[in-house]
PDB file of C-alpha atoms and ligand atoms in Angstrom:
ATOM      1  CA  UNK Y1003      -0.419 -13.032 -18.045  1.00 37.00           C
ATOM      2  CA  UNK Y1004      -0.612 -14.439 -14.562  1.00 35.00           C
ATOM      3  CA  UNK Y1005      -0.461 -11.061 -12.781  1.00 39.00           C
ATOM      4  CA  UNK Y1006      -3.547 -10.111 -10.770  1.00 43.00           C
ATOM      5  CA  UNK Y1007      -4.676  -7.036 -12.673  1.00 44.00           C
ATOM      6  CA  UNK Y1008      -7.406  -4.658 -11.724  1.00 49.00           C
ATOM      7  CA  UNK Y1009     -10.094  -3.738 -14.220  1.00 48.00           C
ATOM      8  CA  UNK Y1010     -10.957  -0.142 -15.078  1.00 56.00           C
ATOM      9  CA  UNK Y1011     -13.630  -0.074 -12.399  1.00 68.00           C
ATOM     10  CA  UNK Y1012     -11.697  -1.764  -9.586  1.00 93.00           C
ATOM     11  CA  UNK Y1013      -8.579   0.136  -8.732  1.00 98.00           C
ATOM     12  CA  UNK Y1014      -5.238  -0.686  -7.220  1.00 98.00           C
ATOM     13  CA  UNK Y1015      -4.563   2.068  -4.713  1.00 98.00           C
ATOM     14  CA  UNK Y1016      -1.270   2.428  -2.854  1.00 98.00           C
ATOM     15  CA  UNK Y1017      -1.057   4.566   0.267  1.00 98.00           C
ATOM     16  CA  UNK Y1018       1.985   6.038   1.994  1.00 98.00           C
ATOM     17  CA  UNK Y1019       0.537   6.493   5.484  1.00 98.00           C
ATOM     18  CA  UNK Y1020       2.525   9.501   6.661  1.00 98.00           C
ATOM     19  CA  UNK Y1021       2.017  11.939   9.532  1.00 98.00           C
ATOM     20  CA  UNK Y1022       1.466   9.701  12.572  1.00 98.00           C
ATOM     21  CA  UNK Y1023       4.375  11.212  14.476  1.00 97.00           C
ATOM     22  CA  UNK Y1024       3.434  14.846  13.812  1.00 98.00           C
ATOM     23  CA  UNK Y1025      -0.211  14.101  14.623  1.00 98.00           C
ATOM     24  CA  UNK Y1026       0.846  12.780  18.039  1.00 98.00           C
ATOM     25  CA  UNK Y1027       3.397  15.499  18.822  1.00 98.00           C
ATOM     26  CA  UNK Y1028       0.827  18.197  17.981  1.00 98.00           C
ATOM     27  CA  UNK Y1029      -1.315  16.702  20.764  1.00 98.00           C
ATOM     28  CA  UNK Y1030       1.512  16.426  23.266  1.00 98.00           C
ATOM     29  CA  UNK Y1031       1.533  12.638  22.873  1.00 98.00           C
ATOM     30  CA  UNK Y1032       4.434  10.248  22.194  1.00 96.00           C
ATOM     31  CA  UNK Y1033       4.954   9.273  18.546  1.00 96.00           C
ATOM     32  CA  UNK Y1034       3.792   5.722  19.316  1.00 96.00           C
ATOM     33  CA  UNK Y1035       0.336   7.127  20.119  1.00 98.00           C
ATOM     34  CA  UNK Y1036       0.239   8.432  16.542  1.00 98.00           C
ATOM     35  CA  UNK Y1037       1.020   4.968  15.226  1.00 98.00           C
ATOM     36  CA  UNK Y1038      -1.739   3.493  17.396  1.00 98.00           C
ATOM     37  CA  UNK Y1039      -4.172   6.044  15.973  1.00 98.00           C
ATOM     38  CA  UNK Y1040      -2.808   5.133  12.533  1.00 98.00           C
ATOM     39  CA  UNK Y1041      -3.871   1.526  13.047  1.00 98.00           C
ATOM     40  CA  UNK Y1042      -7.437   2.735  13.706  1.00 98.00           C
ATOM     41  CA  UNK Y1043      -7.286   4.578  10.392  1.00 98.00           C
ATOM     42  CA  UNK Y1044      -6.146   1.392   8.641  1.00 98.00           C
ATOM     43  CA  UNK Y1045      -9.325  -0.317   9.894  1.00 97.00           C
ATOM     44  CA  UNK Y1046     -11.538   2.500   8.588  1.00 98.00           C
ATOM     45  CA  UNK Y1047      -9.823   2.655   5.198  1.00 98.00           C
ATOM     46  CA  UNK Y1048      -9.901  -1.124   4.660  1.00 98.00           C
ATOM     47  CA  UNK Y1049     -13.636  -1.030   5.300  1.00 97.00           C
ATOM     48  CA  UNK Y1050     -14.133   1.974   3.003  1.00 98.00           C
ATOM     49  CA  UNK Y1051     -12.014   0.619   0.126  1.00 98.00           C
ATOM     50  CA  UNK Y1052     -14.432  -1.781  -1.655  1.00 98.00           C
ATOM     51  CA  UNK Y1053     -17.363   0.693  -1.694  1.00 97.00           C
ATOM     52  CA  UNK Y1054     -14.919   3.287  -3.117  1.00 98.00           C
ATOM     53  CA  UNK Y1055     -14.199   0.943  -6.053  1.00 97.00           C
ATOM     54  CA  UNK Y1056     -10.851  -0.343  -4.807  1.00 98.00           C
ATOM     55  CA  UNK Y1057      -9.976  -3.998  -5.489  1.00 98.00           C
ATOM     56  CA  UNK Y1058      -6.365  -3.915  -4.324  1.00 98.00           C
ATOM     57  CA  UNK Y1059      -5.042  -1.755  -1.504  1.00 98.00           C
ATOM     58  CA  UNK Y1060      -1.326  -1.639  -0.742  1.00 98.00           C
ATOM     59  CA  UNK Y1061      -0.333   0.121   2.489  1.00 98.00           C
ATOM     60  CA  UNK Y1062       3.219   1.183   3.364  1.00 98.00           C
ATOM     61  CA  UNK Y1063       3.499   0.207   7.039  1.00 98.00           C
ATOM     62  CA  UNK Y1064       7.270  -0.087   7.541  1.00 98.00           C
ATOM     63  CA  UNK Y1065      10.000   0.738   5.061  1.00 98.00           C
ATOM     64  CA  UNK Y1066      13.398  -0.914   5.044  1.00 98.00           C
ATOM     65  CA  UNK Y1067      14.788   2.530   5.930  1.00 98.00           C
ATOM     66  CA  UNK Y1068      12.532   2.757   9.010  1.00 98.00           C
ATOM     67  CA  UNK Y1069      14.972   0.444  10.854  1.00 98.00           C
ATOM     68  CA  UNK Y1070      16.995   3.653  11.327  1.00 97.00           C
ATOM     69  CA  UNK Y1071      14.386   5.056  13.726  1.00 97.00           C
ATOM     70  CA  UNK Y1072      14.964   4.937  17.494  1.00 96.00           C
ATOM     71  CA  UNK Y1073      14.770   1.358  18.802  1.00 97.00           C
ATOM     72  CA  UNK Y1074      11.739   2.153  20.977  1.00 96.00           C
ATOM     73  CA  UNK Y1075       9.749   3.416  18.002  1.00 96.00           C
ATOM     74  CA  UNK Y1076      10.726   0.418  15.850  1.00 97.00           C
ATOM     75  CA  UNK Y1077       9.669  -1.859  18.704  1.00 97.00           C
ATOM     76  CA  UNK Y1078       6.328  -0.058  19.055  1.00 97.00           C
ATOM     77  CA  UNK Y1079       5.657  -0.381  15.319  1.00 98.00           C
ATOM     78  CA  UNK Y1080       6.605  -4.077  15.286  1.00 98.00           C
ATOM     79  CA  UNK Y1081       4.333  -4.688  18.277  1.00 98.00           C
ATOM     80  CA  UNK Y1082       1.428  -2.934  16.550  1.00 98.00           C
ATOM     81  CA  UNK Y1083       1.995  -4.971  13.393  1.00 98.00           C
ATOM     82  CA  UNK Y1084       2.109  -8.235  15.353  1.00 97.00           C
ATOM     83  CA  UNK Y1085      -1.120  -7.345  17.202  1.00 97.00           C
ATOM     84  CA  UNK Y1086      -2.787  -6.347  13.928  1.00 97.00           C
ATOM     85  CA  UNK Y1087      -1.785  -9.603  12.183  1.00 96.00           C
ATOM     86  CA  UNK Y1088      -2.932 -11.687  15.145  1.00 94.00           C
ATOM     87  CA  UNK Y1089      -6.219  -9.898  15.757  1.00 95.00           C
ATOM     88  CA  UNK Y1090      -7.487  -8.940  12.301  1.00 94.00           C
ATOM     89  CA  UNK Y1091      -8.190 -12.412  10.927  1.00 94.00           C
ATOM     90  CA  UNK Y1092     -11.903 -12.621  11.879  1.00 96.00           C
ATOM     91  CA  UNK Y1093     -12.594  -9.091  10.602  1.00 96.00           C
ATOM     92  CA  UNK Y1094     -10.766  -9.811   7.318  1.00 97.00           C
ATOM     93  CA  UNK Y1095     -12.663 -13.065   6.801  1.00 97.00           C
ATOM     94  CA  UNK Y1096     -15.985 -11.356   7.578  1.00 96.00           C
ATOM     95  CA  UNK Y1097     -15.206  -8.501   5.143  1.00 97.00           C
ATOM     96  CA  UNK Y1098     -13.884 -10.775   2.367  1.00 98.00           C
ATOM     97  CA  UNK Y1099     -10.387  -9.338   2.687  1.00 98.00           C
ATOM     98  CA  UNK Y1100      -7.395 -11.348   1.498  1.00 98.00           C
ATOM     99  CA  UNK Y1101      -4.408 -10.078   3.467  1.00 98.00           C
ATOM    100  CA  UNK Y1102      -0.845 -10.502   2.285  1.00 98.00           C
ATOM    101  CA  UNK Y1103       2.413  -8.972   3.387  1.00 98.00           C
ATOM    102  CA  UNK Y1104       5.071  -7.812   0.948  1.00 98.00           C
ATOM    103  CA  UNK Y1105       8.691  -7.075   1.798  1.00 98.00           C
ATOM    104  CA  UNK Y1106      11.540  -8.937   3.465  1.00 97.00           C
ATOM    105  CA  UNK Y1107      10.743 -11.489   6.179  1.00 97.00           C
ATOM    106  CA  UNK Y1108      14.263 -12.466   7.199  1.00 97.00           C
ATOM    107  CA  UNK Y1109      14.708  -9.476   9.556  1.00 98.00           C
ATOM    108  CA  UNK Y1110      11.278  -9.784  11.231  1.00 98.00           C
ATOM    109  CA  UNK Y1111      10.769 -11.493  14.595  1.00 98.00           C
ATOM    110  CA  UNK Y1112       9.739 -15.147  14.383  1.00 97.00           C
ATOM    111  CA  UNK Y1113       6.452 -14.426  16.163  1.00 96.00           C
ATOM    112  CA  UNK Y1114       5.518 -11.719  13.674  1.00 97.00           C
ATOM    113  CA  UNK Y1115       6.411 -14.000  10.732  1.00 98.00           C
ATOM    114  CA  UNK Y1116       4.238 -16.757  12.195  1.00 97.00           C
ATOM    115  CA  UNK Y1117       1.317 -14.333  12.692  1.00 97.00           C
ATOM    116  CA  UNK Y1118       1.702 -13.121   9.096  1.00 98.00           C
ATOM    117  CA  UNK Y1119       1.681 -16.686   7.730  1.00 98.00           C
ATOM    118  CA  UNK Y1120      -1.418 -17.500   9.794  1.00 97.00           C
ATOM    119  CA  UNK Y1121      -3.428 -14.474   8.658  1.00 98.00           C
ATOM    120  CA  UNK Y1122      -2.351 -14.960   5.026  1.00 98.00           C
ATOM    121  CA  UNK Y1123      -3.491 -18.600   5.094  1.00 98.00           C
ATOM    122  CA  UNK Y1124      -6.763 -17.847   6.913  1.00 97.00           C
ATOM    123  CA  UNK Y1125      -7.767 -15.053   4.525  1.00 98.00           C
ATOM    124  CA  UNK Y1126      -6.501 -16.588   1.276  1.00 98.00           C
ATOM    125  CA  UNK Y1127     -10.024 -16.961  -0.125  1.00 97.00           C
ATOM    126  CA  UNK Y1128     -11.102 -13.364   0.437  1.00 97.00           C
ATOM    127  CA  UNK Y1129     -12.293 -11.942  -2.878  1.00 97.00           C
ATOM    128  CA  UNK Y1130     -13.728  -8.516  -2.049  1.00 97.00           C
ATOM    129  CA  UNK Y1131     -10.437  -6.757  -1.355  1.00 98.00           C
ATOM    130  CA  UNK Y1132      -6.819  -7.773  -1.752  1.00 98.00           C
ATOM    131  CA  UNK Y1133      -5.040  -5.989   1.095  1.00 98.00           C
ATOM    132  CA  UNK Y1134      -1.249  -5.862   0.777  1.00 98.00           C
ATOM    133  CA  UNK Y1135       0.729  -4.554   3.716  1.00 98.00           C
ATOM    134  CA  UNK Y1136       4.326  -3.567   3.025  1.00 98.00           C
ATOM    135  CA  UNK Y1137       6.639  -4.414   5.940  1.00 98.00           C
ATOM    136  CA  UNK Y1138      10.442  -4.103   5.756  1.00 98.00           C
ATOM    137  CA  UNK Y1139       9.763  -3.099   2.186  1.00 98.00           C
ATOM    138  CA  UNK Y1140      12.001  -1.301  -0.309  1.00 98.00           C
ATOM    139  CA  UNK Y1141      10.914  -0.997  -3.927  1.00 98.00           C
ATOM    140  CA  UNK Y1142      14.532  -0.912  -5.079  1.00 98.00           C
ATOM    141  CA  UNK Y1143      15.262  -4.163  -3.212  1.00 98.00           C
ATOM    142  CA  UNK Y1144      12.110  -5.743  -4.653  1.00 98.00           C
ATOM    143  CA  UNK Y1145      13.171  -4.789  -8.197  1.00 98.00           C
ATOM    144  CA  UNK Y1146      16.664  -6.208  -7.609  1.00 97.00           C
ATOM    145  CA  UNK Y1147      15.226  -9.444  -6.190  1.00 97.00           C
ATOM    146  CA  UNK Y1148      12.822  -9.762  -9.130  1.00 97.00           C
ATOM    147  CA  UNK Y1149      15.662  -9.234 -11.602  1.00 97.00           C
ATOM    148  CA  UNK Y1150      17.873 -11.760  -9.815  1.00 96.00           C
ATOM    149  CA  UNK Y1151      15.093 -14.370  -9.796  1.00 95.00           C
ATOM    150  CA  UNK Y1152      13.988 -13.891 -13.397  1.00 93.00           C
ATOM    151  CA  UNK Y1153      14.862 -16.592 -15.926  1.00 92.00           C
ATOM    152  CA  UNK Y1154      14.716 -13.919 -18.640  1.00 93.00           C
ATOM    153  CA  UNK Y1155      14.740 -10.158 -18.188  1.00 95.00           C
ATOM    154  CA  UNK Y1156      11.592  -8.615 -19.657  1.00 96.00           C
ATOM    155  CA  UNK Y1157       8.904  -6.130 -18.666  1.00 95.00           C
ATOM    156  CA  UNK Y1158       6.440  -9.024 -18.378  1.00 95.00           C
ATOM    157  CA  UNK Y1159       8.599 -11.227 -16.177  1.00 95.00           C
ATOM    158  CA  UNK Y1160       9.595  -8.420 -13.816  1.00 96.00           C
ATOM    159  CA  UNK Y1161       6.026  -7.056 -13.744  1.00 96.00           C
ATOM    160  CA  UNK Y1162       4.732 -10.521 -12.849  1.00 95.00           C
ATOM    161  CA  UNK Y1163       7.302 -10.948 -10.089  1.00 96.00           C
ATOM    162  CA  UNK Y1164       6.682  -7.516  -8.605  1.00 97.00           C
ATOM    163  CA  UNK Y1165       2.888  -7.253  -8.586  1.00 97.00           C
ATOM    164  CA  UNK Y1166      -0.015  -5.346 -10.068  1.00 97.00           C
ATOM    165  CA  UNK Y1167       0.427  -1.834 -11.461  1.00 97.00           C
ATOM    166  CA  UNK Y1168      -0.826   0.939  -9.211  1.00 98.00           C
ATOM    167  CA  UNK Y1169      -3.631   3.150 -10.505  1.00 98.00           C
ATOM    168  CA  UNK Y1170      -3.662   5.711  -7.733  1.00 98.00           C
ATOM    169  CA  UNK Y1171      -0.949   6.508  -5.203  1.00 98.00           C
ATOM    170  CA  UNK Y1172      -1.971   8.573  -2.180  1.00 98.00           C
ATOM    171  CA  UNK Y1173       0.461  10.082   0.298  1.00 98.00           C
ATOM    172  CA  UNK Y1174      -0.851  11.708   3.455  1.00 98.00           C
ATOM    173  CA  UNK Y1175       1.078  14.080   5.730  1.00 98.00           C
ATOM    174  CA  UNK Y1176       2.005  16.800   3.235  1.00 98.00           C
ATOM    175  CA  UNK Y1177       5.257  15.399   1.796  1.00 98.00           C
ATOM    176  CA  UNK Y1178       5.485  14.874  -1.957  1.00 98.00           C
ATOM    177  CA  UNK Y1179       7.788  11.959  -2.580  1.00 97.00           C
ATOM    178  CA  UNK Y1180       7.597   8.199  -3.193  1.00 98.00           C
ATOM    179  CA  UNK Y1181      10.133   7.143  -0.528  1.00 97.00           C
ATOM    180  CA  UNK Y1182      11.045   3.839  -2.239  1.00 98.00           C
ATOM    181  CA  UNK Y1183       7.424   2.597  -2.401  1.00 98.00           C
ATOM    182  CA  UNK Y1184       6.200   0.579  -5.433  1.00 98.00           C
ATOM    183  CA  UNK Y1185       8.521   2.435  -7.820  1.00 98.00           C
ATOM    184  CA  UNK Y1186       8.048  -0.001 -10.736  1.00 98.00           C
ATOM    185  CA  UNK Y1187       4.332  -0.511 -10.119  1.00 98.00           C
ATOM    186  CA  UNK Y1188       3.735   3.272 -10.010  1.00 98.00           C
ATOM    187  CA  UNK Y1189       5.131   3.811 -13.523  1.00 97.00           C
ATOM    188  CA  UNK Y1190       1.750   5.227 -14.648  1.00 96.00           C
ATOM    189  CA  UNK Y1191       0.075   5.811 -11.299  1.00 97.00           C
ATOM    190  CA  UNK Y1192      -1.821   9.029 -10.704  1.00 97.00           C
ATOM    191  CA  UNK Y1193      -0.401  10.746  -7.628  1.00 98.00           C
ATOM    192  CA  UNK Y1194      -2.527  12.448  -4.980  1.00 98.00           C
ATOM    193  CA  UNK Y1195      -0.820  14.220  -2.092  1.00 98.00           C
ATOM    194  CA  UNK Y1196      -2.786  15.501   0.867  1.00 98.00           C
ATOM    195  CA  UNK Y1197      -1.751  17.523   3.917  1.00 98.00           C
ATOM    196  CA  UNK Y1198      -4.111  15.462   6.090  1.00 98.00           C
ATOM    197  CA  UNK Y1199      -2.162  13.437   8.656  1.00 98.00           C
ATOM    198  CA  UNK Y1200      -2.802   9.683   8.429  1.00 98.00           C
ATOM    199  CA  UNK Y1201      -4.689   9.399  11.769  1.00 98.00           C
ATOM    200  CA  UNK Y1202      -7.164  12.037  10.481  1.00 98.00           C
ATOM    201  CA  UNK Y1203      -7.590  10.444   7.045  1.00 98.00           C
ATOM    202  CA  UNK Y1204     -11.074   9.022   6.586  1.00 98.00           C
ATOM    203  CA  UNK Y1205     -13.471   7.379   4.161  1.00 98.00           C
ATOM    204  CA  UNK Y1206     -14.429  10.769   2.728  1.00 98.00           C
ATOM    205  CA  UNK Y1207     -10.792  11.632   2.021  1.00 98.00           C
ATOM    206  CA  UNK Y1208     -10.369   8.283   0.275  1.00 98.00           C
ATOM    207  CA  UNK Y1209     -13.501   8.881  -1.800  1.00 98.00           C
ATOM    208  CA  UNK Y1210     -12.241  12.387  -2.701  1.00 98.00           C
ATOM    209  CA  UNK Y1211      -8.893  10.986  -3.877  1.00 98.00           C
ATOM    210  CA  UNK Y1212     -10.671   8.364  -6.007  1.00 98.00           C
ATOM    211  CA  UNK Y1213     -12.910  11.108  -7.464  1.00 97.00           C
ATOM    212  CA  UNK Y1214      -9.838  13.135  -8.356  1.00 97.00           C
ATOM    213  CA  UNK Y1215      -8.312  10.039  -9.988  1.00 97.00           C
ATOM    214  CA  UNK Y1216     -11.486   9.404 -12.028  1.00 95.00           C
ATOM    215  CA  UNK Y1217     -11.386  13.001 -13.265  1.00 93.00           C
ATOM    216  CA  UNK Y1218      -7.894  12.630 -14.694  1.00 92.00           C
ATOM    217  CA  UNK Y1219      -7.124  11.533 -18.217  1.00 89.00           C
ATOM    218  CA  UNK Y1220      -4.709   8.616 -18.301  1.00 88.00           C
ATOM    219  CA  UNK Y1221      -2.807   8.457 -21.551  1.00 87.00           C
ATOM    220  CA  UNK Y1222      -0.081   5.903 -20.764  1.00 89.00           C
ATOM    221  CA  UNK Y1223       2.193   7.882 -23.064  1.00 86.00           C
ATOM    222  CA  UNK Y1224      -0.228   7.633 -25.983  1.00 86.00           C
ATOM    223  CA  UNK Y1225      -2.655  10.079 -27.600  1.00 82.00           C
ATOM    224  CA  UNK Y1226      -6.029  10.760 -25.914  1.00 74.00           C
ATOM    225  CA  UNK Y1227      -8.206   8.131 -27.667  1.00 65.00           C
ATOM    226  CA  UNK Y1228      -5.738   5.243 -27.205  1.00 56.00           C
ATOM    227  CA  UNK Y1229      -5.486   4.629 -23.438  1.00 56.00           C
ATOM    228  CA  UNK Y1230      -8.556   2.424 -23.058  1.00 57.00           C
ATOM    229  CA  UNK Y1231      -7.366   0.069 -25.809  1.00 56.00           C
ATOM    230  CA  UNK Y1232      -3.881   0.056 -24.319  1.00 55.00           C
ATOM    231  CA  UNK Y1233      -5.170  -0.853 -20.914  1.00 56.00           C
ATOM    232  CA  UNK Y1234      -7.375  -3.603 -22.367  1.00 58.00           C
ATOM    233  CA  UNK Y1235      -4.306  -5.102 -23.996  1.00 55.00           C
ATOM    234  CA  UNK Y1236      -2.793  -5.485 -20.512  1.00 50.00           C
ATOM    235  CA  UNK Y1237      -5.873  -7.396 -19.425  1.00 53.00           C
ATOM    236  CA  UNK Y1238      -5.678 -10.027 -22.196  1.00 45.00           C
TER     237      UNK Y1238
HETATM  238  C1  FPP P 527       4.747   7.396   8.886  1.00 80.51           C
HETATM  239  O1  FPP P 527       4.463   8.380   9.851  1.00 80.51           O
HETATM  240  C2  FPP P 527       4.177   6.130   9.313  1.00 80.51           C
HETATM  241  C3  FPP P 527       4.887   5.027   9.584  1.00 80.51           C
HETATM  242  C4  FPP P 527       6.362   4.956   9.476  1.00 80.51           C
HETATM  243  C5  FPP P 527       4.247   3.818  10.076  1.00 80.51           C
HETATM  244  C6  FPP P 527       2.871   3.534   9.557  1.00 80.51           C
HETATM  245  C7  FPP P 527       2.288   2.540  10.461  1.00 80.51           C
HETATM  246  C8  FPP P 527       1.012   2.475  10.860  1.00 80.51           C
HETATM  247  C9  FPP P 527      -0.050   3.319  10.319  1.00 80.51           C
HETATM  248  C10 FPP P 527       0.614   1.500  11.903  1.00 80.51           C
HETATM  249  C11 FPP P 527       0.832   0.061  11.592  1.00 80.51           C
HETATM  250  C12 FPP P 527       0.167  -0.374  10.335  1.00 80.51           C
HETATM  251  C13 FPP P 527      -0.624  -1.446  10.203  1.00 80.51           C
HETATM  252  C14 FPP P 527      -1.018  -1.882   8.844  1.00 80.51           C
HETATM  253  C15 FPP P 527      -1.133  -2.226  11.324  1.00 80.51           C
HETATM  254  P1  FPP P 527       5.659   9.093  10.572  1.00 80.51           P
HETATM  255  O2  FPP P 527       5.905   8.427  11.871  1.00 80.51           O
HETATM  256  O3  FPP P 527       6.844   9.155   9.670  1.00 80.51           O
HETATM  257  O4  FPP P 527       5.045  10.506  10.797  1.00 80.51           O
HETATM  258  P2  FPP P 527       5.806  11.896  10.747  1.00 80.51           P
HETATM  259  O5  FPP P 527       6.227  12.118   9.324  1.00 80.51           O
HETATM  260  O6  FPP P 527       4.750  12.850  11.193  1.00 80.51           O
HETATM  261  O7  FPP P 527       6.947  11.801  11.689  1.00 80.51           O
END
């Protein structure tokens, strides 16, 4: 299989970074200040991911439904994303991070698309962490696009088109839903929900979530002694 799979020791972790707005409002700040603080958290979590045993990190930065937010907030988020893509290249290269963006590109500003292409090309050889940032992303759209582009419909072909299965899905901010994020890839993900708002989420919270994941028994629908063999079969 050509899909980039994680091994048992290196995890694919997906994070729904929720709570920026509430974090800001609780401090009497505009929501955009929460998003700015959220970008700081992204930096800390990217740095903390490899030592926590994470090989692939997928972050939900902007959902296709987020276009419904007030124009000023959408603009602020797009500006933050463009700044991040333009400025993060040296840090990614230094940290061995390969950055890629998933989601639709046709509704993004030309400048943001160009910045994304540049950072993707410049970091393509990073091998310590594969960092995937979801922008204008909808899991349902991604599944439809994968099905439309498949020469034959099978679990393997759609799985290959969509991306690696998620081991651990974390959502900050207290809500307990998937909000159209990696629906196919999370088929057997362990879910961890925390009340901590994204700007307050830190390396210790990430390590705690990974510890909770490691303490769970993953059966993939089978009986207790089978899951390791099942997972190895995926890695063949
Ligand atoms: C959800 O919080 C968060 C978002 C919609 C945006 C997440 C974006 C960032 C963390 C910054 C940009 C990311 C990168 C990778 C540079 P919310 O606004 O829905 O919070 P609320 O539920 O408290 O209102």
